[in-house]
Coordinates of N, CA and C and ligand atoms in Angstrom, one line a residue:
M13 N 4.5 25.2 -7.7 CA 2.8 24.6 -7.9 C 2.2 24.1 -9.1
S14 N 3.0 25.2 -10.3 CA 1.9 24.7 -11.4 C 2.6 22.6 -12.1
N15 N 2.7 22.3 -11.6 CA 2.7 20.9 -11.9 C 2.0 20.5 -10.9
H16 N 1.4 21.2 -9.7 CA 0.8 20.5 -9.1 C -1.3 20.9 -9.5
D17 N -1.5 21.6 -10.6 CA -2.7 22.0 -10.8 C -3.8 21.0 -10.9
H18 N -3.1 20.2 -11.5 CA -4.3 19.3 -12.1 C -4.8 18.2 -10.9
L19 N -3.8 18.3 -9.6 CA -4.6 17.9 -8.3 C -5.7 18.6 -7.5
K20 N -6.6 17.7 -7.4 CA -7.6 19.0 -6.7 C -8.3 18.2 -5.3
F21 N -7.5 19.3 -4.5 CA -8.1 18.9 -3.3 C -9.5 18.8 -2.5
I22 N -9.6 17.3 -1.9 CA -11.0 16.4 -1.9 C -10.8 16.7 -0.1
S23 N -10.0 16.0 0.6 CA -10.2 16.0 2.3 C -8.6 16.1 2.6
G24 N -8.5 17.2 3.9 CA -7.4 17.6 4.5 C -7.2 16.5 6.4
H25 N -6.2 15.6 6.0 CA -5.8 15.3 7.7 C -4.6 15.7 8.1
P26 N -4.5 14.2 8.9 CA -2.8 15.0 10.2 C -2.0 14.1 9.4
N27 N -1.0 15.1 8.7 CA 0.4 14.7 7.9 C -0.3 14.0 6.6
C28 N -1.2 14.5 5.8 CA -1.8 14.3 4.6 C -2.9 14.8 4.5
E29 N -3.0 14.7 2.7 CA -4.2 14.9 2.3 C -5.1 14.4 1.0
V30 N -6.4 13.8 0.8 CA -6.5 13.2 -0.4 C -7.0 13.9 -1.2
K31 N -6.5 13.9 -2.2 CA -6.4 15.0 -3.6 C -6.9 14.2 -4.8
Q32 N -7.4 14.6 -6.5 CA -7.5 13.8 -7.6 C -7.4 14.4 -8.3
N33 N -6.7 13.4 -8.8 CA -5.6 13.7 -10.5 C -6.5 13.7 -11.5
M34 N -6.9 15.6 -11.8 CA -7.9 15.9 -13.0 C -7.7 14.5 -14.2
L35 N -6.4 14.5 -14.8 CA -5.9 14.1 -16.2 C -7.1 13.0 -15.9
N36 N -6.8 11.8 -14.9 CA -7.1 10.6 -15.2 C -8.1 10.0 -13.8
E37 N -8.8 11.1 -13.1 CA -9.7 10.8 -12.1 C -9.3 10.0 -11.1
Q38 N -7.8 9.7 -11.2 CA -7.1 8.8 -10.2 C -7.5 9.5 -9.2
I39 N -7.9 8.9 -7.6 CA -8.0 9.8 -6.0 C -7.0 9.2 -5.3
G40 N -5.7 9.6 -5.1 CA -5.0 9.6 -3.9 C -4.7 10.1 -2.5
L41 N -3.6 9.7 -1.9 CA -3.3 10.3 -0.9 C -2.3 10.8 -0.6
F42 N -1.2 12.1 -0.5 CA -0.2 13.3 -0.9 C -0.5 13.4 0.7
A43 N 1.4 13.5 0.7 CA 2.2 14.1 2.4 C 1.7 15.4 2.4
T44 N 1.1 16.2 3.2 CA 1.3 17.6 4.0 C 2.2 17.8 4.9
T45 N 3.2 16.9 5.4 CA 4.7 16.8 6.3 C 5.6 16.0 5.4
S46 N 6.8 16.5 5.6 CA 7.8 15.6 5.2 C 8.1 15.2 6.1
F47 N 8.5 13.5 5.7 CA 8.9 12.4 6.4 C 10.8 12.0 6.1
T48 N 11.2 11.1 6.9 CA 12.3 11.0 7.0 C 11.7 9.2 6.8
K49 N 12.6 8.1 6.3 CA 13.1 6.6 6.0 C 12.5 6.3 8.1
G50 N 11.4 5.6 8.0 CA 11.1 4.6 9.8 C 10.2 5.9 10.1
D51 N 10.0 7.0 10.1 CA 8.9 7.6 10.4 C 7.5 7.2 10.3
I52 N 6.3 7.7 11.1 CA 5.5 7.3 11.0 C 4.3 7.9 10.5
V53 N 3.8 7.4 9.6 CA 2.9 9.1 8.6 C 1.3 8.7 10.1
I54 N 0.8 7.7 10.4 CA -0.6 7.5 11.2 C -0.6 6.7 11.8
D55 N -1.2 6.1 12.8 CA -1.6 5.1 13.2 C -2.8 4.4 12.8
F56 N -2.7 3.2 12.3 CA -4.4 2.4 11.6 C -4.9 1.6 12.6
D57 N -6.2 1.4 12.2 CA -7.0 -0.2 13.1 C -7.8 0.0 11.8
S58 N -8.4 -1.2 12.3 CA -9.9 -1.9 11.5 C -10.8 -1.4 11.8
S59 N -11.8 -1.3 11.0 CA -13.0 -0.9 11.4 C -13.8 -1.9 11.6
K60 N -13.8 -2.8 11.0 CA -14.4 -4.0 10.5 C -13.1 -4.6 9.9
I61 N -13.5 -6.2 10.2 CA -12.4 -7.5 10.0 C -13.4 -8.9 8.7
V62 N -12.8 -8.9 7.6 CA -13.5 -9.7 6.9 C -12.6 -10.8 6.8
E63 N -13.1 -11.7 6.2 CA -12.8 -13.4 5.7 C -12.1 -13.3 4.1
T64 N -12.8 -12.6 3.6 CA -12.9 -12.3 2.3 C -12.0 -10.9 1.6
P65 N -11.1 -11.0 1.4 CA -10.4 -9.8 0.6 C -10.9 -9.1 -0.6
N66 N -10.8 -7.9 -0.4 CA -11.3 -6.8 -1.8 C -10.3 -5.7 -1.6
Y67 N -11.1 -5.3 -2.4 CA -9.8 -3.7 -3.6 C -9.8 -3.1 -1.9
L68 N -10.5 -3.2 -1.1 CA -10.2 -2.7 -0.1 C -9.5 -2.6 1.3
T69 N -9.4 -3.8 1.2 CA -9.2 -4.3 2.7 C -7.3 -4.4 2.9
V70 N -7.0 -5.0 4.0 CA -5.2 -5.0 3.6 C -5.4 -6.3 4.5
Q71 N -4.6 -7.5 4.3 CA -4.5 -8.7 4.8 C -3.8 -8.2 6.4
I72 N -4.4 -9.1 7.4 CA -3.2 -9.3 8.8 C -3.3 -10.5 9.1
G73 N -3.9 -11.6 8.0 CA -3.5 -13.2 8.5 C -4.6 -13.7 7.7
E74 N -4.2 -15.0 8.0 CA -4.7 -16.0 7.0 C -6.2 -16.0 6.9
N75 N -7.7 -15.7 6.2 CA -8.7 -15.3 6.5 C -8.6 -14.3 7.3
K76 N -8.1 -13.6 7.6 CA -8.3 -11.7 8.1 C -8.0 -10.5 7.6
H77 N -9.3 -9.7 7.1 CA -8.5 -8.9 6.1 C -9.4 -7.7 7.0
I78 N -8.7 -6.2 6.6 CA -9.2 -5.6 7.3 C -9.6 -4.4 6.5
H79 N -10.7 -3.4 7.1 CA -11.1 -2.4 6.6 C -10.3 -1.4 7.2
L80 N -10.0 -0.4 6.8 CA -8.8 0.8 7.2 C -9.6 1.6 8.1
N81 N -9.2 1.4 9.5 CA -9.7 2.9 10.3 C -8.2 4.2 10.7
P82 N -8.1 5.2 10.3 CA -9.2 5.9 9.4 C -9.3 5.8 7.7
E83 N -10.5 5.8 7.4 CA -11.0 5.4 6.1 C -10.4 6.0 4.8
Y84 N -9.9 7.2 5.3 CA -9.0 7.8 3.9 C -8.3 6.9 3.7
L85 N -7.6 6.3 4.3 CA -6.2 5.0 3.9 C -5.9 4.7 2.6
Q86 N -8.1 4.1 2.7 CA -8.2 3.4 1.8 C -8.0 4.1 -0.1
Y87 N -7.3 5.9 0.4 CA -7.1 6.3 -1.0 C -5.7 6.0 -1.5
T88 N -4.7 5.4 -0.6 CA -3.5 5.0 -0.8 C -3.2 3.9 -2.0
N89 N -2.6 4.2 -3.2 CA -2.2 3.7 -4.1 C -1.0 2.7 -4.3
H90 N -1.3 1.8 -5.0 CA -0.1 0.9 -5.0 C 1.0 1.7 -5.8
S91 N 2.4 1.3 -5.6 CA 3.8 1.7 -6.9 C 4.4 1.1 -7.0
C92 N 5.0 0.4 -7.7 CA 5.9 -0.7 -7.6 C 7.4 -0.1 -6.9
E93 N 7.2 1.1 -7.0 CA 8.5 2.2 -6.0 C 7.8 2.7 -4.7
P94 N 7.2 2.0 -3.7 CA 6.5 2.6 -2.8 C 7.4 3.1 -1.5
N95 N 6.4 4.1 -1.0 CA 6.9 5.0 -0.2 C 6.5 4.5 1.2
V96 N 6.0 3.9 1.6 CA 5.1 3.6 2.8 C 4.8 1.9 3.0
L97 N 4.7 1.5 3.9 CA 4.6 0.4 4.9 C 3.2 0.1 5.5
F98 N 2.2 -1.0 4.8 CA 1.1 -1.0 6.3 C 1.8 -1.8 7.4
N99 N 2.2 -1.5 8.5 CA 2.9 -2.7 9.2 C 1.4 -2.9 9.8
T100 N 1.0 -4.6 9.5 CA 0.0 -4.8 10.2 C 0.5 -5.7 11.8
T101 N 2.4 -5.2 11.6 CA 2.5 -6.0 13.0 C 2.2 -4.8 14.6
T102 N 2.6 -3.6 14.1 CA 2.3 -1.9 15.0 C 1.5 -1.6 14.3
M103 N 0.3 -1.8 13.2 CA -0.7 -0.9 12.8 C -0.5 0.1 12.5
Q104 N 0.9 0.4 12.0 CA 1.6 2.2 11.8 C 1.8 2.2 10.6
L105 N 1.3 3.0 9.7 CA 1.7 3.6 8.4 C 3.4 4.1 8.3
E106 N 4.3 2.8 8.2 CA 5.2 3.4 8.3 C 6.4 3.4 6.8
C107 N 7.3 5.1 6.8 CA 7.9 5.3 6.0 C 8.8 4.3 5.7
L108 N 9.0 3.5 4.4 CA 9.9 3.7 3.9 C 11.3 4.1 3.2
T109 N 11.1 5.2 2.8 CA 11.8 6.1 2.2 C 11.7 7.9 3.0
N110 N 13.0 8.7 2.7 CA 12.2 9.9 3.0 C 10.9 10.7 2.1
I111 N 10.0 11.4 2.4 CA 9.1 11.9 2.1 C 9.0 13.2 1.7
A112 N 8.5 14.0 1.0 CA 9.1 15.3 0.4 C 6.8 15.9 0.8
I113 N 6.7 16.8 1.3 CA 6.0 17.7 1.2 C 5.0 17.4 -0.8
G114 N 4.0 17.3 -0.5 CA 3.2 17.0 -1.7 C 3.3 15.9 -2.6
D115 N 4.6 15.0 -2.4 CA 4.8 13.6 -2.8 C 3.4 12.9 -2.5
E116 N 3.1 12.0 -3.8 CA 2.0 11.0 -2.8 C 2.5 9.5 -2.3
I117 N 1.7 9.4 -1.2 CA 2.2 8.3 -0.2 C 1.4 7.2 -1.5
T118 N 2.1 5.8 -1.7 CA 2.1 5.0 -2.2 C 2.6 3.5 -1.2
F119 N 2.0 2.4 -1.4 CA 2.3 1.2 -1.1 C 2.5 0.5 -1.8
F120 N 3.0 -0.9 -1.9 CA 3.3 -2.3 -2.7 C 2.2 -3.1 -2.3
Y121 N 1.1 -3.4 -3.3 CA 0.2 -4.1 -3.2 C 0.5 -5.5 -2.4
P122 N 1.6 -6.2 -2.8 CA 2.1 -7.6 -2.8 C 2.8 -7.5 -1.2
A123 N 2.8 -6.7 -0.9 CA 3.7 -6.3 1.0 C 3.3 -7.0 2.1
T124 N 1.4 -6.4 1.7 CA 0.6 -7.0 2.9 C -0.4 -8.1 2.1
E125 N -0.5 -8.5 1.1 CA -1.7 -9.1 0.3 C -1.2 -10.8 -0.5
W126 N -1.5 -11.5 0.4 CA -0.7 -12.5 0.0 C -1.7 -13.7 -2.0
M127 N -2.9 -12.9 -1.6 CA -4.0 -13.4 -3.0 C -4.5 -11.8 -2.7
I128 N -4.8 -11.8 -3.9 CA -5.4 -10.5 -4.6 C -6.4 -10.6 -5.2
S129 N -7.7 -10.0 -4.1 CA -9.0 -10.3 -5.6 C -9.0 -9.7 -6.7
Q130 N -8.2 -8.7 -7.0 CA -8.9 -8.7 -8.8 C -7.0 -7.7 -9.4
K131 N -6.5 -8.7 -10.1 CA -5.2 -8.7 -10.3 C -5.2 -7.4 -10.8
F132 N -4.6 -6.6 -10.9 CA -4.5 -5.5 -12.4 C -3.5 -4.9 -12.8
N133 N -3.1 -4.5 -14.1 CA -2.2 -3.5 -14.3 C -1.8 -2.2 -14.0
C134 N -0.6 -2.9 -13.4 CA 0.0 -1.1 -12.6 C 0.6 -0.3 -14.1
H135 N 0.2 0.9 -14.0 CA 1.0 1.7 -14.9 C 2.0 2.9 -14.2
C136 N 2.5 2.3 -12.9 CA 3.8 3.3 -12.3 C 4.7 4.1 -13.1
G137 N 5.0 3.5 -14.5 CA 5.5 3.7 -15.1 C 7.8 3.7 -14.4
K138 N 7.3 3.3 -13.4 CA 8.7 3.0 -12.4 C 10.0 2.0 -13.4
P139 N 11.0 2.2 -13.8 CA 11.5 0.8 -14.1 C 11.3 0.1 -13.9
T140 N 11.3 -0.9 -11.9 CA 10.9 -1.9 -11.7 C 10.0 -2.2 -11.7
C141 N 9.0 -1.6 -12.2 CA 7.4 -1.7 -12.6 C 7.5 -3.5 -12.9
V142 N 6.2 -4.2 -11.7 CA 6.2 -5.6 -11.9 C 5.0 -5.8 -13.0
G143 N 4.7 -4.4 -13.9 CA 3.3 -5.1 -14.7 C 2.2 -5.6 -14.2
L144 N 1.6 -6.9 -14.0 CA 0.5 -7.3 -13.6 C 0.7 -7.3 -12.0
V145 N 0.2 -6.8 -11.2 CA 0.4 -7.0 -9.7 C -0.8 -8.2 -9.0
Q146 N -0.4 -8.9 -8.5 CA -0.7 -10.0 -8.2 C -0.9 -10.4 -6.6
G147 N -1.2 -11.3 -6.0 CA -0.2 -11.5 -4.8 C 0.6 -11.8 -4.5
A148 N 1.0 -11.9 -3.0 CA 2.9 -12.5 -3.0 C 3.0 -14.0 -3.3
A149 N 2.1 -14.7 -3.2 CA 1.6 -15.9 -3.7 C 2.3 -16.0 -5.0
E150 N 1.7 -14.9 -6.0 CA 2.3 -15.6 -7.3 C 3.3 -14.7 -8.0
L151 N 3.7 -13.8 -7.4 CA 5.1 -12.8 -7.7 C 6.0 -13.8 -7.7
P152 N 6.6 -13.4 -8.9 CA 7.9 -14.2 -8.9 C 8.3 -13.7 -7.4
T153 N 10.1 -14.9 -7.0 CA 10.8 -14.6 -5.5 C 11.5 -13.3 -5.9
E154 N 12.4 -13.7 -7.3 CA 13.2 -12.5 -7.3 C 12.3 -10.7 -7.4
V155 N 11.2 -10.8 -7.3 CA 10.6 -9.4 -7.6 C 10.2 -9.2 -6.1
L156 N 9.7 -10.6 -5.1 CA 9.3 -10.1 -3.5 C 10.5 -9.6 -2.7
K157 N 11.8 -10.1 -3.3 CA 12.5 -10.4 -1.9 C 13.3 -8.9 -2.2
K158 N 13.3 -7.9 -3.8 CA 13.7 -6.5 -2.8 C 12.9 -5.7 -2.5
Y159 N 11.2 -5.8 -2.0 CA 10.5 -5.3 -1.1 C 10.9 -5.8 0.4
K160 N 10.3 -4.5 1.3 CA 10.2 -4.9 2.8 C 8.2 -5.1 2.5
L161 N 8.6 -6.6 3.1 CA 6.9 -7.3 3.5 C 6.4 -7.1 5.0
S162 N 5.3 -6.8 5.0 CA 4.5 -7.3 6.3 C 5.1 -8.5 6.7
D163 N 5.0 -8.8 8.2 CA 5.9 -10.0 9.2 C 4.5 -11.2 8.7
F164 N 3.5 -10.7 8.1 CA 2.6 -12.0 8.4 C 2.9 -12.6 6.7
I165 N 2.7 -11.6 5.6 CA 3.8 -12.3 4.4 C 4.9 -12.6 4.4
S166 N 5.8 -11.9 5.4 CA 7.3 -12.7 5.3 C 6.9 -14.3 5.6
A167 N 6.0 -13.9 6.8 CA 5.8 -15.5 7.3 C 5.1 -16.7 6.6
M168 N 3.9 -15.7 5.7 CA 3.9 -16.8 4.7 C 4.9 -17.7 4.1
A169 N 5.0 -16.4 3.2 CA 6.6 -17.1 2.1 C 7.2 -17.7 3.1
K170 N 7.8 -18.2 4.0 CA 8.4 -18.9 4.8 C 8.1 -20.0 4.9
K171 N 6.7 -20.1 5.1 CA 6.0 -21.2 5.1 C 5.3 -22.0 4.2
Y172 N 5.5 -21.3 3.0 CA 5.5 -21.7 1.4 C 6.6 -22.3 0.9
N173 N 8.0 -21.6 1.3 CA 9.7 -22.1 0.7 C 9.0 -21.0 -0.4
R174 N 8.6 -19.8 -0.3 CA 8.9 -19.0 -1.3 C 10.3 -18.2 -1.6
L175 N 10.5 -18.0 -0.3 CA 11.6 -16.7 0.4 C 12.7 -17.6 1.1
L176 N 13.6 -18.7 0.6 CA 14.3 -18.9 1.7 C 15.9 -18.1 1.8
I177 N 15.6 -17.4 1.1 CA 16.9 -15.8 2.1 C 16.1 -15.1 3.0
F178 N 14.8 -15.3 3.5 CA 14.3 -14.8 4.3 C 15.0 -15.3 5.8
Ligands
ZN5 ZN1 4.1 -0.5 -11.0

């Protein structure tokens, strides 16, 4: 327990809870159930579809970006070693790895985003950290091909001949 003392409970939800890290004030989503790779954390849909991406949206098509419902999924943070994918075909939050109770639930931004509205520097500290997080369109192919991508991003990568390997 003691190593989680800096996490302040914000709100509880099916299979997860929102907590705030009091050391850096970052809000994140944490598992309250353990999952196996391939499990579904939760189904999601859109509360609103917009044409222009922003830091809260998930891309589902060209000029189609959704605001997530349930809304608390907006607190899912980026990691360069993600444990979930926003699968925009099945509209399910899909586990890419096993997840233990208490683990932060994270996704890889470029796995769903072709272009990112605000690029940012990642501080995940993982050995595979990509540093500057950009849309899939701008990441090096050798980085992108290490990740499971949404069907939309895979299709875009093929269309633009980014990832001939797929
Ligand atoms: Zn990183």
